[in-house]
XYZ file of C-alpha atoms in Angstrom:
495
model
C 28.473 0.728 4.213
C 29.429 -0.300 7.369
C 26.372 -2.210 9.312
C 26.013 -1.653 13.413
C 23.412 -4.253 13.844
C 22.425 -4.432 17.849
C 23.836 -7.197 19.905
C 21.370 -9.037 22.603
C 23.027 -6.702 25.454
C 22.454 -3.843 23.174
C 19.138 -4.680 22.314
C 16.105 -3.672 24.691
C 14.389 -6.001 26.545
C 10.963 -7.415 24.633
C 8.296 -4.949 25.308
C 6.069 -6.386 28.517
C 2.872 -6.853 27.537
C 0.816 -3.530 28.305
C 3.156 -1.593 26.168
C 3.700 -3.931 23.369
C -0.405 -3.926 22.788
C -0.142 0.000 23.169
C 3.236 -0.181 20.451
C 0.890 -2.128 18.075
C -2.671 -0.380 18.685
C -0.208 3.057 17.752
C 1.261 1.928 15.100
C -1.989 0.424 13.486
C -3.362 3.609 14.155
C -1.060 5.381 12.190
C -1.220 3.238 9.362
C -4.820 3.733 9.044
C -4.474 7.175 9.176
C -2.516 7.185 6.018
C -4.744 5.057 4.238
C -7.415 7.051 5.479
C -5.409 10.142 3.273
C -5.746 7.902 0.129
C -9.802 7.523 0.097
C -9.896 10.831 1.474
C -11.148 12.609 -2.072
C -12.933 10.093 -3.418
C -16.512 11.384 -2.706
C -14.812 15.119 -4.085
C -13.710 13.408 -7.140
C -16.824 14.668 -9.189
C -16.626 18.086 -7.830
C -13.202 18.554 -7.815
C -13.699 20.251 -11.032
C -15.976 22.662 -9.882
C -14.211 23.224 -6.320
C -10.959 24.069 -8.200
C -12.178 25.677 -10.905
C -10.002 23.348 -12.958
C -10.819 21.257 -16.287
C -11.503 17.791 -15.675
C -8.015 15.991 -16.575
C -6.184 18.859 -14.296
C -8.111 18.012 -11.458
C -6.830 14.643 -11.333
C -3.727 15.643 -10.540
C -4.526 15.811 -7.020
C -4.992 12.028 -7.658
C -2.035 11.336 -9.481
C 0.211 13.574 -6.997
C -0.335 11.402 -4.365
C 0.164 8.384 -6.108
C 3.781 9.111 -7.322
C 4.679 11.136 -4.254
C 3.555 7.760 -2.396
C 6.286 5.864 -5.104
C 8.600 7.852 -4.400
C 8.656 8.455 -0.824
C 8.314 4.396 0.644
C 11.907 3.137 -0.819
C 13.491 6.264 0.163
C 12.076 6.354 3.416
C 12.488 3.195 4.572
C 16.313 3.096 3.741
C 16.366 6.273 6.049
C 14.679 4.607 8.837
C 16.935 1.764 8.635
C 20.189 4.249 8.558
C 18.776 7.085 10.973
C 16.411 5.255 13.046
C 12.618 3.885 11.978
C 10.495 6.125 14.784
C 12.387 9.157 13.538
C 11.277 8.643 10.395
C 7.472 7.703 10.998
C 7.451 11.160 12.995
C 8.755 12.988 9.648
C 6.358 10.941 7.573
C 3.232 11.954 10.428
C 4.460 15.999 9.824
C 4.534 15.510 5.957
C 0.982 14.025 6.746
C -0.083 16.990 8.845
C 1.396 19.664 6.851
C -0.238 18.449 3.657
C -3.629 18.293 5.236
C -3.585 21.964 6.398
C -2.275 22.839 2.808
C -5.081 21.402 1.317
C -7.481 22.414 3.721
C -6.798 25.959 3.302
C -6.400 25.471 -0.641
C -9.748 26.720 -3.060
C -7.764 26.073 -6.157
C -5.707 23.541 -8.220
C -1.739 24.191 -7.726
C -2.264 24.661 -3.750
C -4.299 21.305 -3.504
C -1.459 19.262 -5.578
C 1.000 20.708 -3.433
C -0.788 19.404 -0.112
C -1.586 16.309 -1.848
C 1.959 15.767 -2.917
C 3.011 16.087 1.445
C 0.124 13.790 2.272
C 1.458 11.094 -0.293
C 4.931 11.125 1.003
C 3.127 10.322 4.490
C 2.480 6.521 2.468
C 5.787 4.672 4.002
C 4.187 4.816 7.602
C 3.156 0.917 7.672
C 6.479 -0.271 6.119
C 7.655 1.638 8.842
C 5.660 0.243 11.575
C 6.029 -3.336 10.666
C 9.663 -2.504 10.746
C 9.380 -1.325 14.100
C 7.656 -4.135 15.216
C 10.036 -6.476 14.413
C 12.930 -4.761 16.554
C 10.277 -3.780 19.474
C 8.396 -6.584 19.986
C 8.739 -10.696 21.224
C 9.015 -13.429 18.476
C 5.500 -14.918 20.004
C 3.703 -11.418 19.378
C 5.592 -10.864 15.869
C 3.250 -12.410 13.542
C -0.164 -11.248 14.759
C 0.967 -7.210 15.377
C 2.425 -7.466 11.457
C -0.630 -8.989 10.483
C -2.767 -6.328 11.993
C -0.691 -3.470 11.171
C -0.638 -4.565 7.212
C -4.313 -4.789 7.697
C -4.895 -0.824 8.774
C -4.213 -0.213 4.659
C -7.589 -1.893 4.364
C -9.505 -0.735 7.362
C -8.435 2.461 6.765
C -9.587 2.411 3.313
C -12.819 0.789 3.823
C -13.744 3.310 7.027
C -12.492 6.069 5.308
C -14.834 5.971 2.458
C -18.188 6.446 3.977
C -16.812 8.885 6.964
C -15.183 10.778 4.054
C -18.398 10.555 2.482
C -20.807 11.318 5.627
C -18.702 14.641 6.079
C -18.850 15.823 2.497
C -22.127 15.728 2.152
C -23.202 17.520 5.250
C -20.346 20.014 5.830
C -17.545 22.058 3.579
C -15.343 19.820 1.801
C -12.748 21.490 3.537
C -13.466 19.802 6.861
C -11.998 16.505 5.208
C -8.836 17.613 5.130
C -8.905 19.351 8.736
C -9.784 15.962 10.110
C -6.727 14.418 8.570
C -4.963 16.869 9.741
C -6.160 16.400 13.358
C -6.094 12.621 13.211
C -1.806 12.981 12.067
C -1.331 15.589 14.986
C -3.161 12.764 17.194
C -0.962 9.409 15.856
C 2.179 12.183 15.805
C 1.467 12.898 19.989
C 0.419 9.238 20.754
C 4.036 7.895 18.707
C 6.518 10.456 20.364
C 4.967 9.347 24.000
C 4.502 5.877 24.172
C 6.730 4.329 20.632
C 10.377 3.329 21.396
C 13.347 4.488 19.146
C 15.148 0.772 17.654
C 18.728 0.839 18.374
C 18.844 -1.072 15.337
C 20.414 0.700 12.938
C 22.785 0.264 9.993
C 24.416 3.706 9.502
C 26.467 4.747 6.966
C 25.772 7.537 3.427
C 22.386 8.002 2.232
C 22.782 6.688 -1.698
C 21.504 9.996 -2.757
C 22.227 9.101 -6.710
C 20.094 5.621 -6.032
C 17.346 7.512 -4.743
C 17.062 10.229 -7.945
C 17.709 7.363 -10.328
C 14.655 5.468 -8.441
C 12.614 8.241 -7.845
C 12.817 8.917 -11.550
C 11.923 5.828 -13.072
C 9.157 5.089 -10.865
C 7.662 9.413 -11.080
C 8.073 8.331 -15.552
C 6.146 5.104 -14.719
C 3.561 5.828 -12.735
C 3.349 8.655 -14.666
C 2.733 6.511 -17.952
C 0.535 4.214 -16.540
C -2.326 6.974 -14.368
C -2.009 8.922 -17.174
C -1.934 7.190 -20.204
C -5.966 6.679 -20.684
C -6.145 10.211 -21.507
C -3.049 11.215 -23.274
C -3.329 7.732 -25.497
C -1.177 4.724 -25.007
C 0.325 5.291 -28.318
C 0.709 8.729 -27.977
C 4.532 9.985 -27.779
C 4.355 11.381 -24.342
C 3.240 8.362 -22.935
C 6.197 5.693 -24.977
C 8.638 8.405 -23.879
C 7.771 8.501 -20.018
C 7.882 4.569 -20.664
C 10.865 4.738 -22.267
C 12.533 6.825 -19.530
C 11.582 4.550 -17.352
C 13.272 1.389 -18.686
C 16.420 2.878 -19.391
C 16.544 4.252 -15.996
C 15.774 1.420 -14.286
C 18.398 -0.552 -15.760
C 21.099 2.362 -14.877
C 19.799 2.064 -11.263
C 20.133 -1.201 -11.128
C 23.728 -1.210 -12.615
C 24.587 1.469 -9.766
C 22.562 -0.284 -7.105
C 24.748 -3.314 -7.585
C 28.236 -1.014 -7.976
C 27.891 1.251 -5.579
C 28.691 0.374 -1.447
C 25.594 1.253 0.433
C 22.713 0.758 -1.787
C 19.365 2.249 -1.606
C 17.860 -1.019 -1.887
C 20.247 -4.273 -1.715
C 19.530 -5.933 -5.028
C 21.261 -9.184 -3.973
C 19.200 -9.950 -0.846
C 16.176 -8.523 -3.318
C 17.181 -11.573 -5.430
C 16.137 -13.976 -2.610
C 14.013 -16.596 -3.718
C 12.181 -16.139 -0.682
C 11.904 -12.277 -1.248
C 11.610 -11.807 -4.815
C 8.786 -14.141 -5.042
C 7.217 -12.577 -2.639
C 7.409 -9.012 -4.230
C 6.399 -10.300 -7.205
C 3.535 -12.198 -5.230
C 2.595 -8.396 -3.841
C 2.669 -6.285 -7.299
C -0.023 -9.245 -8.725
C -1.952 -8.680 -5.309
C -2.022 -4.903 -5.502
C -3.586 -5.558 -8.852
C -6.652 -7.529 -7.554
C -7.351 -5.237 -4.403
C -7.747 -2.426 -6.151
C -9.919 -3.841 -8.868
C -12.420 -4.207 -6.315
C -11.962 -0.619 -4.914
C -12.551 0.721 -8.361
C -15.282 -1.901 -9.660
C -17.665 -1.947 -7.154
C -18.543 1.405 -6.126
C -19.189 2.322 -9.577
C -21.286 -0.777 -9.933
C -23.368 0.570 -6.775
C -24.081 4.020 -8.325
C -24.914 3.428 -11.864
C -28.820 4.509 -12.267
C -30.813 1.630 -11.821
C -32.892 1.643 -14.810
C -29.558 0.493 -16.909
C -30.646 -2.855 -15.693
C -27.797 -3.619 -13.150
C -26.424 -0.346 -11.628
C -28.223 -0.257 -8.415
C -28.575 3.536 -7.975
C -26.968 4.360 -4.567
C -25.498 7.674 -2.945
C -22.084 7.799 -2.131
C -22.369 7.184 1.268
C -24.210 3.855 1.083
C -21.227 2.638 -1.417
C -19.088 3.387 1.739
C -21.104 1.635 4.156
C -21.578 -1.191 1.918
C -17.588 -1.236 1.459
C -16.985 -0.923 4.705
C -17.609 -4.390 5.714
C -14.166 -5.360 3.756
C -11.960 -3.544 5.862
C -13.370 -4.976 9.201
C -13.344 -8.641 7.540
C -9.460 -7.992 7.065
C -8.858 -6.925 10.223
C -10.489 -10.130 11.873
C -8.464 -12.177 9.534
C -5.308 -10.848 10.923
C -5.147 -12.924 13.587
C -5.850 -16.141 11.814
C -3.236 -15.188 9.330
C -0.895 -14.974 12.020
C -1.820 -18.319 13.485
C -2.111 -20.176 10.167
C 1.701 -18.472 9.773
C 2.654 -20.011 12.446
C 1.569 -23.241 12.175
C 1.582 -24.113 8.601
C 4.065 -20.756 7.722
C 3.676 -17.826 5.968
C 3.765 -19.534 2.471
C 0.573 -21.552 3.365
C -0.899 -18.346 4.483
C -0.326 -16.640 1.363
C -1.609 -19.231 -1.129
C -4.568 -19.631 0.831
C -5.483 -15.718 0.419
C -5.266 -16.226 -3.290
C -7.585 -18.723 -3.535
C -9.702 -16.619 -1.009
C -9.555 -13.687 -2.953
C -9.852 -15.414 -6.467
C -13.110 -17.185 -5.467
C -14.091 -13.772 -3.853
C -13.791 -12.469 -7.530
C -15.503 -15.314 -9.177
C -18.379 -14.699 -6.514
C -18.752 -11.214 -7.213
C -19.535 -11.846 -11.181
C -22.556 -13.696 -10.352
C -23.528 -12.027 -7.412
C -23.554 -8.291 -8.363
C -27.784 -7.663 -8.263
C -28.321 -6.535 -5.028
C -26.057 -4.677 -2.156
C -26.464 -7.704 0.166
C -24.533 -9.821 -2.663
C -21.909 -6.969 -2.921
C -21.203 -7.014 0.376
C -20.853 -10.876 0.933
C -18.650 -10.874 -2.243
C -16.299 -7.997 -1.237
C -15.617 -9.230 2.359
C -14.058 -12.736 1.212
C -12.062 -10.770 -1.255
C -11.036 -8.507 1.973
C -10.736 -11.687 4.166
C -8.106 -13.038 1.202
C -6.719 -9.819 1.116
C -6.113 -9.792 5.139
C -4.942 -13.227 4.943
C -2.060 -12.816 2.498
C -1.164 -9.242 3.550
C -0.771 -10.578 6.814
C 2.278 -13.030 6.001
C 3.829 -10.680 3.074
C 5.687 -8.990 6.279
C 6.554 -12.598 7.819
C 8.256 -13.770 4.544
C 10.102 -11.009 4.159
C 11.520 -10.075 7.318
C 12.453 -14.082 7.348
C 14.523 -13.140 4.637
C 16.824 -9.667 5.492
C 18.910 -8.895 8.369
C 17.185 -6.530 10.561
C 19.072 -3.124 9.593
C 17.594 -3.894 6.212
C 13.764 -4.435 7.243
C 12.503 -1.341 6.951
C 13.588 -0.790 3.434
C 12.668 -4.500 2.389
C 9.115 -3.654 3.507
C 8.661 -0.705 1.557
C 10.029 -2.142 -1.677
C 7.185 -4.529 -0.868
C 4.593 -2.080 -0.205
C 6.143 -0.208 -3.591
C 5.068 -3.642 -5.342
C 1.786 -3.618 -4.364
C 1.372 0.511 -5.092
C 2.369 -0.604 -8.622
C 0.031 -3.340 -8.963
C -2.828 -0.827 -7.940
C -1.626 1.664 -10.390
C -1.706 -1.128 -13.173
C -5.337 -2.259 -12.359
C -6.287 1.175 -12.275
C -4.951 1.849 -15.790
C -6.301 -1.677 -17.280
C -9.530 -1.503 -15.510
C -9.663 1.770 -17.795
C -9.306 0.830 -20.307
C -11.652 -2.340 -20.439
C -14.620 0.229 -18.970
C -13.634 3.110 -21.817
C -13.844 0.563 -24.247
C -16.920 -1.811 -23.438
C -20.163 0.632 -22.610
C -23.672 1.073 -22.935
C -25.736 4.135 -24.123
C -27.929 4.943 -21.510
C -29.626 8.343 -22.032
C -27.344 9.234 -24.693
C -24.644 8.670 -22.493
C -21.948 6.161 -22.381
C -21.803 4.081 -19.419
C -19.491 0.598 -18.258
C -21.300 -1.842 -19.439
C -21.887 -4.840 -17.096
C -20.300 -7.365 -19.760
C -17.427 -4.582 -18.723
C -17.594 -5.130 -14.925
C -17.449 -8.867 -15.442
C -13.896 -8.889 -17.777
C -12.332 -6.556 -15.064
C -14.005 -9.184 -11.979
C -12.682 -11.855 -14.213
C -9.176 -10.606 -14.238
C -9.268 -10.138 -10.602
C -9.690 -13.128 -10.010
C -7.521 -14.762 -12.437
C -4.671 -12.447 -10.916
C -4.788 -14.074 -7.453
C -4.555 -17.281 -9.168
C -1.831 -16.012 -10.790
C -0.346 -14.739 -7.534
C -1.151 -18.509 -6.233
C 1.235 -20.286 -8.834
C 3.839 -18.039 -7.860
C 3.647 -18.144 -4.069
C 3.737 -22.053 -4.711
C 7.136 -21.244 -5.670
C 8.454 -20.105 -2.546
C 10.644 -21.897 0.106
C 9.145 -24.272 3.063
C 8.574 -23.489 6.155
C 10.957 -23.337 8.514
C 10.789 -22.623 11.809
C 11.356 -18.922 13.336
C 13.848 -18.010 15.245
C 13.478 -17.947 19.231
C 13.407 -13.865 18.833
C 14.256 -10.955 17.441
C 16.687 -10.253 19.704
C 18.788 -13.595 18.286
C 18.074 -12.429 15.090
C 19.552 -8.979 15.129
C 22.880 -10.830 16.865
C 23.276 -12.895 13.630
C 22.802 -10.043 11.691
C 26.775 -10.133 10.947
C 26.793 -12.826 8.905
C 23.586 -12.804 7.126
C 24.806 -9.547 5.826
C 28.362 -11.212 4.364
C 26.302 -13.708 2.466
C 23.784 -10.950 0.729
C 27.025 -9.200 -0.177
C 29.033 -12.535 -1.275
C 25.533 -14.166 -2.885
């Protein structure tokens, strides 16, 4: 591959103010909007069902569609946006967004709904994406707290979208979710082709098209494995095989990733101290945001006569989650500042221990919604704080015509980690319950192993973030970044 990084004459002068608040306020925009597609069936997931006229285990498809289109689409993407140019991709990832919405919203049974559940997931590489294009758009000085912000729309967009998702289900068709998301893409799709700048950033050269099927493969057989696992059986031969599959192919990819000229994703500058520890750091992270995600709203609508479920609809678990997403969105700009003053590693180890006490609150405080929401929103503020330098570490680390795909092999790690607490949260809740009416429920002995391991995650993801390089001090801009772009590149390839 031969990289055309820009040179400071080729480069664009920093965005003046007015439109570099405008660039970020878009870009966040459109990352909530994705997110927003990911909590979008969550009130439906009861009825889907019914609405489908499916069996239980197909309906969760349209889950698990998402989930490994998502995978699959954020590596892949962002290696395009780096070769072809970021904003051109975000607009294809906005259609895919669009298209999948009306798909879905015109669907009434199973096979049309995975299909427009399968466009809406490969929407999921829009805040890789953004950050990306934040770093070749925007002045050093402005860097930190626009990445920060647009890392937290995941959040905000998750915790809004639950009880608007819920508000509109319960008081119109359930097709009217999907017609929103479809008008909120065709909104972030207008607002990006007027007032987002193209990068000239770029680092040309062939798509690794066998890369991408050898990726796309292991990740579909492990994702696969993991969301589906609980109700084929973990020892069940479907299940070792798509493991199985999985292993082998990764290590093939990784052979041909280090062979070939023009990698999907450069394994070398992957190997990074600085950037390896900080995937890592992310997959551990993605396991602890979701346990909350999955824990708590459960906790809030068990019947209250089991002696700790507190018996709420739908939409007051969304208002009462709500509160998390805000809380990481004010954090953003004190992760940016602690980033800068302390760096990015500081900033990251102090979200762990944020997010670990968050836990370790929640397992005492779980009685009342008051408790739930004080314990959720440090987890979010821990959350916002470490998601907030994940970017900054990275993008310290690669040569800007390799951001965009270093992002999204970050936001791949913490997609995994999700998909992990989501299977062993399972588990632990299939496997410690309560009869209650002839029925087995989680017990709360159940809740508290799954808090526990929430918590002991972060710490986890705090002894490895320790492990990552001092701060040193950023560079005066992007601009004399991208010029030195040259040379970082010959040491990835000669390290």
């Amino acid at each position: 591959m031969h990289d055309t990084p820009a040179h400071p004459t080729d480069h664009a002068a920093p965005a003046a103010a007015p439109r570099a608040n405008a660039v970020v306020g878009i870009l966040a925009f459109a990352g909530i909007v994705v997110a927003l597609m990911q909590t979008l069936v969550i009130p439906l997931i009861p009825e889907l069902p019914r609405l489908l006229d499916a069996s239980p285990s197909d309906a969760t498809w349209a889950i698990t569609a998402t989930l490994l289109a998502g995978a699959v689409a954020t590596p892949v993407v962002g290696r395009l946006g780096d070769m072809y140019g970021k904003r051109r991709m975000l607009l294809v990832s906005l259609v895919l967004l669009v298209a999948g919405s009306v798909v879905a919203a015109l669907s009434d049974s199973l096979t049309p709904m995975i299909v427009g559940r399968t466009l809406q997931g490969l929407s999921a590489g829009v805040i890789a994406l953004g950050i990306s294009i934040m770093r070749d758009e925007l002045p050093a000085e402005r860097l930190g707290a626009a990445t920060a912000i647009m890392s937290a729309s995941l959040g905000v967009g998750g915790a809004l979208g639950l009880p608007a998702a819920a508000l509109l289900a319960e008081n119109a068709d359930w097709h009217a979710l999907f017609w929103a998301s479809a008008a909120l893409g065709v909104l972030a799709f207008a607002l990006v082709i007027r007032l987002v700048p193209e990068s000239p950033v770029r680092s040309g050269g062939r798509f690794d098209v066998i890369g991408a099927l050898g990726l796309s493969t292991a990740l579909a057989s492990l994702l696969l494995a993991i969301s589906k696992g609980g109700d084929w059986g973990w020892n069940d031969g479907l299940t070792l095989g798509l493991f199985a599959v999985a292993a082998v192919t990764l290590g093939l990819w990784g052979l041909w990733e280090l062979r070939t000229t023009g990698p999907l994703v450069d394994l070398r500058t992957s190997a990074r101290r600085q950037v390896l520890l900080t995937n890592v750091t992310s997959l551990v992270f993605g396991y602890s945001l979701f346990g909350m995600s999955l824990i708590l709203p459960q906790l809030l609508q068990l019947p209250e006569a089991t002696g700790y479920g507190l018996g709420r609809s739908m939409l007051t678990v969304g208002l009462v989650m709500a509160p998390t997403g805000l809380v990481m969105l004010a954090t953003a700009p004190l992760s940016a500042t602690i980033s800068r003053t302390r760096g990015p590693k500081a900033t990251l180890m102090l979200g762990a221990l944020v997010v670990a006490a968050g836990y370790a609150l929640s397992i005492v405080m779980m009685s009342s919604l008051w408790q739930i929401v004080i314990a959720s929103s440090v987890i979010g503020a821990g959350i916002g704080l470490a998601y907030g330098a994940m970017p900054s570490l990275i993008m310290a680390a690669v040569p800007p015509s390799e951001t965009a795909a270093a992002n999204s092999l970050n936001a791949l790690m913490r997609a995994i980690g999700t998909s992990v607490s989501s299977a062993v949260a399972g588990v632990i809740l299939a496997q410690m319950t309560t009869s209650f009416g002839g029925v087995a429920l989680p017990s709360r002995d159940g809740f508290r192993v799954v808090m526990v391991l929430g918590s002991a995650a972060a710490l986890v993801a705090f002894v490895i973030a320790s492990f990552l390089p001092r701060h040193r001090a950023p560079s005066a801009s992007p601009v004399a970044t991208s010029a030195t772009a040259p040379s970082t590149r010959g040491a990835s390839a000669r390290g």
